[in-house]
XYZ file of C-alpha atoms in Angstrom:
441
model
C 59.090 93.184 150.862
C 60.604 93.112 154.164
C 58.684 90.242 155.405
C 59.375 88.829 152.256
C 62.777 88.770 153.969
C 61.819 88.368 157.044
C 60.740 84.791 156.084
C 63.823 84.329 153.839
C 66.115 84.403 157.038
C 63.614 82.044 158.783
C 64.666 79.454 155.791
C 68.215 80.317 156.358
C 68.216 79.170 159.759
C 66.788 75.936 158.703
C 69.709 74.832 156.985
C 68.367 76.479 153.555
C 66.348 73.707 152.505
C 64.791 75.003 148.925
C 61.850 76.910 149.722
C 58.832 77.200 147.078
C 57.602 80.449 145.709
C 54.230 80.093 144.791
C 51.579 83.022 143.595
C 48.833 83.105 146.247
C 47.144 85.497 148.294
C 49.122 86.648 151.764
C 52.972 87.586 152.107
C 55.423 87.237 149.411
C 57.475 84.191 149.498
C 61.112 84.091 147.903
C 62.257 81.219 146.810
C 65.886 80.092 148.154
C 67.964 77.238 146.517
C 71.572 76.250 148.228
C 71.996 79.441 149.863
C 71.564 82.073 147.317
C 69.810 85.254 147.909
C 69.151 88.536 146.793
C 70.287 91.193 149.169
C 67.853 93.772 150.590
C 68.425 96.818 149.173
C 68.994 99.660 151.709
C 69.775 103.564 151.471
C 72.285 105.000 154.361
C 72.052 109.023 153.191
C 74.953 111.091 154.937
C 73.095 111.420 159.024
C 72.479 115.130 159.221
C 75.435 117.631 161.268
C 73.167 119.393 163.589
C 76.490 121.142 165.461
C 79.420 122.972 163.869
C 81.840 120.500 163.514
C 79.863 117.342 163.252
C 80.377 116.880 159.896
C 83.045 114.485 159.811
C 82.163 112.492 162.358
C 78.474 111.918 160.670
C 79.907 110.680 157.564
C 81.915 108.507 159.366
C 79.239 106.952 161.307
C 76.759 107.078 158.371
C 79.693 104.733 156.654
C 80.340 102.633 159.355
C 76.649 101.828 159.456
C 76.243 101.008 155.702
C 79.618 99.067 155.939
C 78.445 96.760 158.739
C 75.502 95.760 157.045
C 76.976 95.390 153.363
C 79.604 93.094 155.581
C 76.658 90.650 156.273
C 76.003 89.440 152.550
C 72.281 89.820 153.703
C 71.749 93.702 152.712
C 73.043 95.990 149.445
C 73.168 99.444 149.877
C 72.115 101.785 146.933
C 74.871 103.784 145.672
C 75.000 107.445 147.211
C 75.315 108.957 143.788
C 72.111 107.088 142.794
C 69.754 108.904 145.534
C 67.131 111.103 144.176
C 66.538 112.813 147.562
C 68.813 114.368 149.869
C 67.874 114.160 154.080
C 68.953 117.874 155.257
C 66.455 117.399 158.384
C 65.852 114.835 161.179
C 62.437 115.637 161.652
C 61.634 116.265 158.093
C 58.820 114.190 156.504
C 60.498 111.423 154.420
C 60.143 111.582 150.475
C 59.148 107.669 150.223
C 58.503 108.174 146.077
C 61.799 109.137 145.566
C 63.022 106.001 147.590
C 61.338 103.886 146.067
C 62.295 105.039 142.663
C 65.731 103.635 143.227
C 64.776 100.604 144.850
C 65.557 101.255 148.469
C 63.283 98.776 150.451
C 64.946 100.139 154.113
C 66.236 103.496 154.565
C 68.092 104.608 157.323
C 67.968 108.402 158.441
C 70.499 109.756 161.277
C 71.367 112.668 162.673
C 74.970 113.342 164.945
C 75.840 116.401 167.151
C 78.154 117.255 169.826
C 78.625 119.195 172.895
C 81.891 120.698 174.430
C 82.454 118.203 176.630
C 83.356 116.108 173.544
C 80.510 114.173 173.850
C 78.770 112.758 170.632
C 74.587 111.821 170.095
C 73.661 109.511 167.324
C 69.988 109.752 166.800
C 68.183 107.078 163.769
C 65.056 106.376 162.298
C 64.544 103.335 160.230
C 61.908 103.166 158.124
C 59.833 100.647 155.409
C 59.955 102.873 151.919
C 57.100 100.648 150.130
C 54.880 100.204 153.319
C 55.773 104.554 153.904
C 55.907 103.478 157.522
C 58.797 103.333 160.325
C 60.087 100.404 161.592
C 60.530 100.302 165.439
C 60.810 103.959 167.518
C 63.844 106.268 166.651
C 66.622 105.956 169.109
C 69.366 108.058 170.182
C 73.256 106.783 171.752
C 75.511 109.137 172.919
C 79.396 108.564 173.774
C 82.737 110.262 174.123
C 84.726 111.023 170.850
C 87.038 107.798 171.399
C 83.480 105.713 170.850
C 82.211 106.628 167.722
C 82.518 103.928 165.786
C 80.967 102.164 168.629
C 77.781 104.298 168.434
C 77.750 102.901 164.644
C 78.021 99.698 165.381
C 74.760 100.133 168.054
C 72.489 101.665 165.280
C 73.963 99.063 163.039
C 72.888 96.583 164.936
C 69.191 97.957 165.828
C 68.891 97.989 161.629
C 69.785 94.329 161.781
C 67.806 93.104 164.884
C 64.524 94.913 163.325
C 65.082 93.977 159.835
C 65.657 89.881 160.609
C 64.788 89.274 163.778
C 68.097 87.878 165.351
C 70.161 88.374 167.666
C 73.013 91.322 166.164
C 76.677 91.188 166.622
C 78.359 94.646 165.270
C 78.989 95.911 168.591
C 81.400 93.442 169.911
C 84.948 92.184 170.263
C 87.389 89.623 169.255
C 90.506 88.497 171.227
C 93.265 86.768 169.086
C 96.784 85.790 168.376
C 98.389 88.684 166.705
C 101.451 86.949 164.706
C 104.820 88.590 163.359
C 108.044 87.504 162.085
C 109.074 84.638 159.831
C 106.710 81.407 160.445
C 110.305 79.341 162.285
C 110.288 82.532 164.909
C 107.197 84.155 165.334
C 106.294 86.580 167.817
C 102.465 85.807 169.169
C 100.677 88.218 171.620
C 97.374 88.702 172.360
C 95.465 91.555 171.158
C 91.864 92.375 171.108
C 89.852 94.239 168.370
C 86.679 95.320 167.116
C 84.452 92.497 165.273
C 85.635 94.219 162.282
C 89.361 94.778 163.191
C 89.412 98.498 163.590
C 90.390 99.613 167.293
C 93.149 96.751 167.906
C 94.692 96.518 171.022
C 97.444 95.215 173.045
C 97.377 92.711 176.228
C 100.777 90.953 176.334
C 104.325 92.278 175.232
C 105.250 89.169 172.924
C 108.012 88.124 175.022
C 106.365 84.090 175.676
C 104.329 82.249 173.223
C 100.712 82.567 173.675
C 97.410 80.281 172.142
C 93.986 79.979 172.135
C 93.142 82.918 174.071
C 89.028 82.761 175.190
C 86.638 85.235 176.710
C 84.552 85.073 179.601
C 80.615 85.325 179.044
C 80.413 89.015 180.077
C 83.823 90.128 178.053
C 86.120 91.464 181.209
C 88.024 88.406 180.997
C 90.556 86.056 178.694
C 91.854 82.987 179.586
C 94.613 81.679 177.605
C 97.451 78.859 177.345
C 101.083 81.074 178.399
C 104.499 79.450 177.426
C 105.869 81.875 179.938
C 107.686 78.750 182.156
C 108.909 76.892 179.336
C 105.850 74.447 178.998
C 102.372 75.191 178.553
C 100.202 76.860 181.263
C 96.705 78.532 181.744
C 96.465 81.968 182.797
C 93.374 84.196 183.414
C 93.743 88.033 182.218
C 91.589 91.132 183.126
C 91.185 93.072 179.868
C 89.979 96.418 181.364
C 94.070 96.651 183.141
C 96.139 93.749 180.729
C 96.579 92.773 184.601
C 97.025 88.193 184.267
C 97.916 85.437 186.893
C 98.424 81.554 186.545
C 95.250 79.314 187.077
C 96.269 77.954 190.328
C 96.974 74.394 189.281
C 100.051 71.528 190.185
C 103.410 73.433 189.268
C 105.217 71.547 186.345
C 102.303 69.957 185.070
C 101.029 71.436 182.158
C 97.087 72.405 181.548
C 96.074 74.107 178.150
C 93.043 74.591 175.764
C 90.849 76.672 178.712
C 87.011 77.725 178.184
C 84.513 79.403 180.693
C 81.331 77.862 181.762
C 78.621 80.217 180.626
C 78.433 81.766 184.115
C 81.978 82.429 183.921
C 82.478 81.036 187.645
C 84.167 77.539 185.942
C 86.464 76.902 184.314
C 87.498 73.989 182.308
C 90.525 72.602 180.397
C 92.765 69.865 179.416
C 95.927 68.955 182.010
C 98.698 66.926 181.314
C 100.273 64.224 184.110
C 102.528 62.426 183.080
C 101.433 60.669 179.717
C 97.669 61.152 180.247
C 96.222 64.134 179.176
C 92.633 64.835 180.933
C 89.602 67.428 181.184
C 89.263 68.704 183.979
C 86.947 71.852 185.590
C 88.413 74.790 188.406
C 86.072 76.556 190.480
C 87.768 79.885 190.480
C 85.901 81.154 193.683
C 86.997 77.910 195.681
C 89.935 76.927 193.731
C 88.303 73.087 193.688
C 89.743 71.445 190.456
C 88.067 68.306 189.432
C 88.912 65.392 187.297
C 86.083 65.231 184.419
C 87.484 62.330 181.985
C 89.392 59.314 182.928
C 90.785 57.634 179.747
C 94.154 55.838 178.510
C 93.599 58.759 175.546
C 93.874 62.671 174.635
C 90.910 64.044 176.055
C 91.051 67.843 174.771
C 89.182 71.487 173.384
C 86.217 71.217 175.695
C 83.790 73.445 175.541
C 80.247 74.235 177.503
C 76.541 74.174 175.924
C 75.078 77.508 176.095
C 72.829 76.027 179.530
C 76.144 74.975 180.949
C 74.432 71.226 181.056
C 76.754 69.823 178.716
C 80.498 69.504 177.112
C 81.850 68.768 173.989
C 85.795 67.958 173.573
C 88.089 66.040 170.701
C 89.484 62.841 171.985
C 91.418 59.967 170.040
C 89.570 56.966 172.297
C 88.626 55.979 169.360
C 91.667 55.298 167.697
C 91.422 59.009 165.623
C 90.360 62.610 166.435
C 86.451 62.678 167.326
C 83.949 64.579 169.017
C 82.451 63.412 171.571
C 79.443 65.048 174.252
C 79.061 64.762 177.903
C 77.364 65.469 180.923
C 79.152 68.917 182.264
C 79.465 67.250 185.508
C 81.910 64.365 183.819
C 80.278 60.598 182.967
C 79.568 59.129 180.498
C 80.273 59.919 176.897
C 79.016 59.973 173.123
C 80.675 60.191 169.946
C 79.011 61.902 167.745
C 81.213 62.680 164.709
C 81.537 60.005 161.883
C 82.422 61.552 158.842
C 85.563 60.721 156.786
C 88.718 61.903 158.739
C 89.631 63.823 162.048
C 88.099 66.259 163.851
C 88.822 68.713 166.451
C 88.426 72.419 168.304
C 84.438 71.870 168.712
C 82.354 75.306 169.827
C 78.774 75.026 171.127
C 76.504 77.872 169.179
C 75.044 80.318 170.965
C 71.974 79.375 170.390
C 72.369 75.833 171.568
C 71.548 74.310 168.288
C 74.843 73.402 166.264
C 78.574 72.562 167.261
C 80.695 74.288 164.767
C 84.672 72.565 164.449
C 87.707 71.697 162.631
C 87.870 68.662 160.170
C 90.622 67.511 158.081
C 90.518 65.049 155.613
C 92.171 64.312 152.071
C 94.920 66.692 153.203
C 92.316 69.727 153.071
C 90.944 71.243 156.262
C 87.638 72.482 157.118
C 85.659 74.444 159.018
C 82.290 73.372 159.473
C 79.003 72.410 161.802
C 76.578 69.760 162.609
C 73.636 69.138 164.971
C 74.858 68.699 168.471
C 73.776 64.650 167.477
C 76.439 64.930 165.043
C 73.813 64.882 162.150
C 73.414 67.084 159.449
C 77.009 67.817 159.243
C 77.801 70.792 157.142
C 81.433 72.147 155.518
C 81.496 75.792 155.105
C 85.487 75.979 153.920
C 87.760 74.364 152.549
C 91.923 75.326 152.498
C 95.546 74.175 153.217
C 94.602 75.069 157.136
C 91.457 75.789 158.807
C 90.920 75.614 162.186
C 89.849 77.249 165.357
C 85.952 78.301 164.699
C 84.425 81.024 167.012
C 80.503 82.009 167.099
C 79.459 85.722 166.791
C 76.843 86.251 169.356
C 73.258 85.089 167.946
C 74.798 82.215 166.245
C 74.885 83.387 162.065
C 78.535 83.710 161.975
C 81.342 81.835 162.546
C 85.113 83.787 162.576
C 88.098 81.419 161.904
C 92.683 81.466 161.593
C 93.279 80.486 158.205
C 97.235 79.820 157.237
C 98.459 80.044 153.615
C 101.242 77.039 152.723
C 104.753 77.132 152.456
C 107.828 78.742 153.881
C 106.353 82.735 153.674
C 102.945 81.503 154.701
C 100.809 83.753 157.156
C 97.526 83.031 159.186
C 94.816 85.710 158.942
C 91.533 85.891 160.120
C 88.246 84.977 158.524
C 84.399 84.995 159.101
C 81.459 83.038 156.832
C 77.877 82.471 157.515
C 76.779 79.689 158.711
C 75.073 78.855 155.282
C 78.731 78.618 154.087
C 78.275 81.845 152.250
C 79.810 85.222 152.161
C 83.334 84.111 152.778
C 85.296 87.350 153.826
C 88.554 87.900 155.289
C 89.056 90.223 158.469
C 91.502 92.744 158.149
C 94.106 92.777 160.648
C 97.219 95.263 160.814
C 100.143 91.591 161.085
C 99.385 87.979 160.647
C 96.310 86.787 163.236
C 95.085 83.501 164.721
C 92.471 81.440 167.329
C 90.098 83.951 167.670
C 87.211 83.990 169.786
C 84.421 86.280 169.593
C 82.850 88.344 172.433
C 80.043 88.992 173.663
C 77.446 92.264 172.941
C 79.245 95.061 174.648
């Protein structure tokens, strides 16, 4: 059953084109039309307390586990009250009947202690219930109480890896725009969270506007457009001391919209002189800025390929908003959107394959992707506003700022496969905005 959904995910990624289930000898196949799927079923029994004391903190881990993978649309989990057996011991042999009696097709076993230096170990097994065999070696993480939902996240995302073969993303972060206060005087700061939204943070006091805030490749870094001056201006934070400083460019002139090249050496972004708004790239070692575009028009949102060969970026050259590709070195370049109305705030996948963006048209706005050609172009959403798509790492899941309409609207966050299913919003403690997703920590 599990490479039954093994090869499920495998049809996912190819844009889940109907795939045939046909009786024949070999591996199940499951037939998948526009995106529907049944989830694999999966049993999370409370991880065992092997210290005094460790009770709580195995339930909670034990829950954050089940919750991460629930989160994905791709797994159920059966019902606690619904298990047969109960796991009192980590090294016990597993009851696989009784598993499968209810259906699990994974089950995950775990076992938490502590020490009195406050230190916590996570230990896991995962294992196949119909096959009565374990998937992968058990694996232990161990971290200081403040990093326990952290060691959840890593065996969450060890159960995902195994189970589909991708690329996880539990154990990561997101910077936004945290928003408060009535939508003619909000207060926007940055903050950072959890890919869930528990653990938010902090990194600037409110007092200036702040937008599109965007990690560097590794995570120590955000760069971010600052209305500190009056104007718009690109500064570069450290998020390990909330520590920032201006990108050393012209004084008065006003540069916005920032990325990192995937090495995180460059940096690239859109300056204003005069009328003419340009990309153009920083060497932060040197300080060398160079001009990338050269055009009468509003060359904006670039953004690197994943091999740091390429850029994508919204311009109106062609009389509206389009995306357009080219060399990362400046030359050249090729529209590649052509849909019905405007498009904007491209992102490169990580995996190189898709450009995920912002399109409005009919007075709705979407999120959605297409082939870096600009074929195959694919809406996921659809609402009053839409806009400013990040990729989780591997690619599967795209996080987006969604604002409701009128006078008391708000912008919170939201994430949705790239299928354009599971649709969930991310809870935030105040209104939230242009996120951009981290890497694995």
């Amino acid at each position: 059953m599990i490479r039954a959904f093994l090869s499920l995910l495998v049809a996912l990624s190819c844009w889940l084109a109907p795939v045939a289930a046909t009786a024949q000898d070999g591996p199940l196949r499951i037939e998948i039309t526009e995106g529907v799927i049944e989830p694999l079923p999966f049993a999370v029994p409370t991880f065992v307390a092997e210290t005094p004391g460790a009770e709580a903190l195995a339930e909670e881990i034990s829950r954050v586990v089940a919750a991460d993978l629930t989160g994905t649309g791709l797994f159920r989990e059966i019902p606690r009250d619904a298990h047969i057996s109960r796991v009192s011991n980590f090294g016990a042999p597993v009851a696989f009947a009784d598993w499968r009696a209810v259906n699990a097709q994974a089950l995950i076993t775990g076992a938490v202690s502590t020490d009195g230096s406050g230190r916590v170990v996570v230990k896991f097994r995962l294992w196949d219930v119909f096959a009565g065999t374990e998937l992968g070696d058990g694996m232990q993480f161990a971290a200081d109480s403040t990093g326990v939902r952290r060691l959840a996240h890593k065996v969450a995302d060890q159960v995902y890896s195994r189970l589909t073969g991708e690329q996880p993303y539990f154990d990561s972060r997101v910077v936004f725009v945290s928003e408060t206060g009535p939508k003619d005087a909000r207060q926007k700061r940055l903050a950072i969270m959890d890919y869930d939204g528990a653990n938010v943070q902090y990194l600037t006091d409110g007092n200036s506007i702040v937008l599109a805030p965007r990690f560097s490749p590794d995570g120590s870094r955000v760069l971010y457009t600052s209305y500190e001056t009056g104007f718009p201006r690109v500064r570069i934070l450290q998020v390990g001391t909330a520590s920032s400083q201006m990108l050393p460019t012209t004084e008065g002139v006003m540069s916005f919209a920032p990325r990192f090249s995937p090495d995180g050496n460059t940096v690239i972004f859109s300056l204003t002189q005069g009328s003419n708004t340009d990309i153009y790239s920083l060497t932060l070692s040197s300080g060398q800025l160079r001009r990338l575009t050269d055009a009468p028009s509003i060359e904006t949102a670039p953004g690197f390929s994943p091999d740091g060969s390429r850029i994508v970026f919204e311009s109106d050259r062609s009389g509206t908003q389009q995306l357009y590709v080219m060399p990362a070195g400046g030359g050249e370049a090729t529209r590649i959107s052509f849909g019905q109305g405007r498009y904007g705030t491209p992102v490169w996948s990580p995996r190189g394959d898709m450009i995920a963006f912002t399109k409005q048209n009919a007075g709705r706005f979407h999120i959605g992707v297409m082939r870096t050609d600009g074929s195959e172009e694919r809406l996921l959403t659809a609402s009053f506003l839409d806009e400013s798509p990040t990729w989780a790492p591997g690619g599967r899941v795209i996080m987006f700022s969604r604002e409701t309409q009128g006078e008391q609207g708000s912008s919170a966050l939201y994430s949705v496969d790239v299928s354009g299913r599971n649709l969930q919003r991310v809870r935030t403690p105040s209104g939230a905005s242009d996120p951009s997703w981290g890497p694995l920590q």
